[in-house]
GROMACS .gro file of C-alpha atoms in nm:
model
  211
    1MET     CA    1   0.008  -0.001   0.002
    2ASP     CA    2   0.151   0.329  -0.109
    3GLN     CA    3   0.160   0.659   0.080
    4ASN     CA    4  -0.133   0.806  -0.110
    5GLN     CA    5  -0.356   0.506  -0.045
    6ARG     CA    6  -0.269   0.512   0.325
    7GLN     CA    7  -0.349   0.882   0.353
    8LYS     CA    8  -0.681   0.825   0.167
    9ARG     CA    9  -0.770   0.540   0.395
   10LEU     CA   10  -0.673   0.744   0.701
   11ARG     CA   11  -0.892   1.030   0.589
   12LEU     CA   12  -1.186   0.794   0.538
   13LEU     CA   13  -1.134   0.655   0.887
   14VAL     CA   14  -1.115   1.004   1.036
   15SER     CA   15  -1.424   1.105   0.847
   16LYS     CA   16  -1.615   0.807   0.973
   17PHE     CA   17  -1.502   0.864   1.320
   18ASN     CA   18  -1.612   1.231   1.320
   19LYS     CA   19  -1.954   1.134   1.174
   20GLU     CA   20  -1.997   0.868   1.442
   21ARG     CA   21  -1.886   1.114   1.712
   22LYS     CA   22  -2.139   1.373   1.595
   23LYS     CA   23  -2.408   1.109   1.592
   24GLN     CA   24  -2.327   1.012   1.942
   25ALA     CA   25  -2.306   1.380   2.057
   26LYS     CA   26  -2.654   1.435   1.907
   27LYS     CA   27  -2.796   1.132   2.090
   28ILE     CA   28  -2.638   1.260   2.413
   29ASP     CA   29  -2.788   1.608   2.358
   30MET     CA   30  -3.134   1.455   2.300
   31LEU     CA   31  -3.101   1.249   2.616
   32CYS     CA   32  -2.987   1.541   2.817
   33ASN     CA   33  -3.275   1.756   2.687
   34ASP     CA   34  -3.528   1.479   2.764
   35LEU     CA   35  -3.382   1.449   3.122
   36ILE     CA   36  -3.405   1.827   3.165
   37MET     CA   37  -3.762   1.835   3.044
   38ALA     CA   38  -3.854   1.540   3.273
   39GLN     CA   39  -3.697   1.717   3.560
   40ARG     CA   40  -3.883   2.039   3.480
   41ASP     CA   41  -4.215   1.848   3.462
   42PHE     CA   42  -4.137   1.680   3.793
   43ILE     CA   43  -4.063   2.012   3.965
   44LYS     CA   44  -4.385   2.156   3.826
   45LYS     CA   45  -4.575   1.861   3.967
   46LEU     CA   46  -4.405   1.897   4.299
   47ASN     CA   47  -4.487   2.270   4.311
   48ALA     CA   48  -4.854   2.195   4.232
   49ILE     CA   49  -4.863   1.931   4.506
   50SER     CA   50  -4.689   2.162   4.744
   51PHE     CA   51  -4.940   2.446   4.669
   52ALA     CA   52  -5.229   2.202   4.719
   53ALA     CA   53  -5.098   2.083   5.055
   54ASP     CA   54  -5.038   2.436   5.181
   55PHE     CA   55  -5.385   2.541   5.041
   56TYR     CA   56  -5.568   2.261   5.226
   57LYS     CA   57  -5.371   2.324   5.546
   58SER     CA   58  -5.471   2.688   5.539
   59LEU     CA   59  -5.845   2.608   5.516
   60ILE     CA   60  -5.845   2.369   5.819
   61GLY     CA   61  -6.077   2.494   6.088
   62ILE     CA   62  -6.289   2.721   5.871
   63ASN     CA   63  -6.654   2.647   5.934
   64ASP     CA   64  -6.831   2.900   5.714
   65LEU     CA   65  -6.878   2.895   5.331
   66SER     CA   66  -6.827   3.263   5.281
   67ARG     CA   67  -6.506   3.256   5.492
   68LEU     CA   68  -6.390   2.944   5.306
   69LEU     CA   69  -6.427   3.112   4.971
   70SER     CA   70  -6.262   3.434   5.087
   71ALA     CA   71  -5.964   3.240   5.220
   72ALA     CA   72  -5.942   3.029   4.906
   73GLN     CA   73  -5.958   3.348   4.695
   74LYS     CA   74  -5.671   3.504   4.892
   75LEU     CA   75  -5.459   3.188   4.871
   76ILE     CA   76  -5.501   3.158   4.491
   77LYS     CA   77  -5.424   3.528   4.435
   78ASN     CA   78  -5.114   3.490   4.644
   79GLU     CA   79  -4.992   3.195   4.439
   80ILE     CA   80  -5.095   3.319   4.090
   81ALA     CA   81  -4.958   3.666   4.052
   82GLU     CA   82  -5.163   3.983   3.962
   83THR     CA   83  -5.492   3.785   3.913
   84ASN     CA   84  -5.854   3.849   3.994
   85VAL     CA   85  -6.048   3.545   4.138
   86SER     CA   86  -6.419   3.495   4.174
   87PHE     CA   87  -6.645   3.200   4.253
   88PHE     CA   88  -6.973   3.123   4.079
   89LEU     CA   89  -7.170   2.865   4.266
   90ARG     CA   90  -7.485   2.676   4.172
   91ASN     CA   91  -7.790   2.742   4.387
   92THR     CA   92  -7.912   2.458   4.611
   93ASN     CA   93  -8.269   2.486   4.482
   94SER     CA   94  -8.201   2.544   4.119
   95SER     CA   95  -7.962   2.472   3.832
   96GLY     CA   96  -7.849   2.830   3.796
   97ALA     CA   97  -7.518   2.972   3.926
   98GLN     CA   98  -7.447   3.303   4.079
   99LEU     CA   99  -7.147   3.513   4.198
  100SER     CA  100  -7.073   3.406   4.550
  101GLU     CA  101  -7.138   3.659   4.836
  102SER     CA  102  -6.768   3.678   4.911
  103ASN     CA  103  -6.704   3.837   4.579
  104LYS     CA  104  -6.987   4.081   4.558
  105SER     CA  105  -6.811   4.358   4.753
  106ILE     CA  106  -6.541   4.390   4.474
  107THR     CA  107  -6.580   4.734   4.319
  108ALA     CA  108  -6.254   4.788   4.115
  109PRO     CA  109  -6.322   4.873   3.751
  110THR     CA  110  -6.093   4.581   3.647
  111ASN     CA  111  -6.343   4.341   3.805
  112GLN     CA  112  -6.643   4.433   3.600
  113ILE     CA  113  -6.617   4.118   3.386
  114GLU     CA  114  -6.823   3.937   3.657
  115ASN     CA  115  -7.121   4.162   3.557
  116TYR     CA  116  -7.119   3.992   3.211
  117PHE     CA  117  -7.198   3.647   3.346
  118THR     CA  118  -7.576   3.605   3.299
  119ALA     CA  119  -7.763   3.300   3.442
  120GLU     CA  120  -7.758   3.141   3.099
  121VAL     CA  121  -7.381   3.181   3.048
  122THR     CA  122  -7.304   3.056   3.396
  123GLU     CA  123  -7.529   2.751   3.352
  124ASN     CA  124  -7.362   2.671   3.011
  125ILE     CA  125  -7.014   2.681   3.180
  126CYS     CA  126  -7.145   2.459   3.466
  127LYS     CA  127  -7.284   2.216   3.218
  128ALA     CA  128  -6.948   2.204   3.029
  129ASN     CA  129  -6.778   2.111   3.359
  130LYS     CA  130  -6.434   2.166   3.213
  131ILE     CA  131  -6.172   2.442   3.195
  132CYS     CA  132  -6.315   2.701   2.962
  133SER     CA  133  -6.116   2.965   2.793
  134LEU     CA  134  -6.255   3.321   2.721
  135GLU     CA  135  -6.316   3.222   2.358
  136GLU     CA  136  -6.512   2.917   2.466
  137MET     CA  137  -6.719   3.138   2.705
  138PHE     CA  138  -6.798   3.369   2.413
  139ALA     CA  139  -6.927   3.062   2.230
  140MET     CA  140  -7.145   2.989   2.532
  141GLY     CA  141  -7.317   3.327   2.510
  142LEU     CA  142  -7.083   3.560   2.700
  143GLN     CA  143  -7.142   3.922   2.593
  144GLY     CA  144  -6.999   4.248   2.700
  145ASN     CA  145  -6.757   4.529   2.620
  146LEU     CA  146  -6.541   4.355   2.360
  147VAL     CA  147  -6.270   4.622   2.396
  148GLU     CA  148  -6.235   4.556   2.766
  149LEU     CA  149  -6.269   4.181   2.739
  150ASN     CA  150  -5.997   4.162   2.473
  151LYS     CA  151  -5.756   4.312   2.724
  152ILE     CA  152  -5.774   4.020   2.956
  153SER     CA  153  -5.674   3.650   2.979
  154ALA     CA  154  -5.954   3.459   3.153
  155PHE     CA  155  -6.050   3.098   3.233
  156ALA     CA  156  -6.328   2.930   3.410
  157ILE     CA  157  -6.214   2.630   3.617
  158PRO     CA  158  -6.484   2.379   3.724
  159LEU     CA  159  -6.580   2.290   4.075
  160SER     CA  160  -6.747   1.949   4.077
  161GLN     CA  161  -6.818   1.673   4.320
  162LEU     CA  162  -6.865   1.310   4.191
  163GLY     CA  163  -6.908   1.445   3.841
  164ARG     CA  164  -7.177   1.696   3.939
  165SER     CA  165  -7.099   2.056   3.875
  166LEU     CA  166  -7.112   2.287   4.180
  167GLY     CA  167  -6.998   2.595   3.988
  168PHE     CA  168  -6.664   2.728   3.879
  169ILE     CA  169  -6.365   2.953   3.962
  170LEU     CA  170  -6.328   3.256   3.734
  171ILE     CA  171  -5.962   3.373   3.720
  172TYR     CA  172  -5.828   3.650   3.497
  173ARG     CA  173  -5.566   3.913   3.447
  174PRO     CA  174  -5.438   4.152   3.169
  175SER     CA  175  -5.371   3.974   2.845
  176GLU     CA  176  -5.011   4.097   2.822
  177ASN     CA  177  -4.945   3.850   3.105
  178LYS     CA  178  -5.152   3.554   2.984
  179LEU     CA  179  -5.244   3.272   3.223
  180THR     CA  180  -5.034   2.970   3.166
  181SER     CA  181  -5.113   2.602   3.161
  182ASP     CA  182  -4.892   2.550   3.464
  183GLU     CA  183  -5.084   2.812   3.658
  184LEU     CA  184  -5.421   2.657   3.559
  185ASN     CA  185  -5.290   2.310   3.652
  186LYS     CA  186  -5.201   2.448   4.005
  187ILE     CA  187  -5.554   2.569   4.052
  188SER     CA  188  -5.699   2.242   3.917
  189ALA     CA  189  -5.495   2.055   4.177
  190ILE     CA  190  -5.699   2.212   4.459
  191THR     CA  191  -6.039   2.201   4.306
  192CYS     CA  192  -6.120   1.848   4.422
  193GLY     CA  193  -6.072   1.920   4.794
  194LEU     CA  194  -6.224   2.264   4.761
  195SER     CA  195  -6.529   2.126   4.587
  196ARG     CA  196  -6.576   1.861   4.854
  197ALA     CA  197  -6.561   2.142   5.118
  198ILE     CA  198  -6.810   2.357   4.942
  199GLN     CA  199  -7.050   2.061   4.902
  200SER     CA  200  -7.017   1.982   5.277
  201TYR     CA  201  -7.099   2.339   5.374
  202LYS     CA  202  -7.389   2.362   5.129
  203SER     CA  203  -7.532   2.040   5.260
  204LEU     CA  204  -7.495   2.143   5.619
  205SER     CA  205  -7.657   2.479   5.534
  206HIS     CA  206  -7.948   2.294   5.375
  207VAL     CA  207  -7.996   2.079   5.680
  208ASN     CA  208  -7.994   2.375   5.906
  209ASP     CA  209  -8.251   2.548   5.683
  210VAL     CA  210  -8.480   2.250   5.703
  211GLU     CA  211  -8.452   2.240   6.088
   0.00000   0.00000   0.00000
């Protein structure tokens, strides 16, 4: 084998080695990215669980529905920055839903969106019994000042017990800081226990009214 052939063969080997090295490096990068994503998802889930645990702990000992909703509202607003939070609950004796008493004292101009929720709209949202975006609420009949509504990012998060809708949480803030899926997941993590507490208070209130 002459010198030229040896050099050619060496270049081929080096080229093959470099291709293989790049291929392995790409696989390592993909694996690292997958691990980073998995770690981020795990941390997000831990944060949601931690928030839920702190949320339930803070509500222990509250024996009044209005106080429960006020405390829940404060906890959610502390966790999800710069948000407005309201509760719409179904009436015990009808299928309609209405703004809870703990929210009716809100008078700030930015909270006027609650006034757009008619009995028909709230009932449609309750029947959907799922997280609804502002666009979906428009499709359900929500009407109002479009200029103002287009300035906000809003979602309705269901409150349900054993598949039965009890109402929903309305959360919103300016659209330049849109609500994220992670933030919505955090709130969803506490709706099961919160719904159970609401149902218990409503049932107890009904029994007391009967007596």
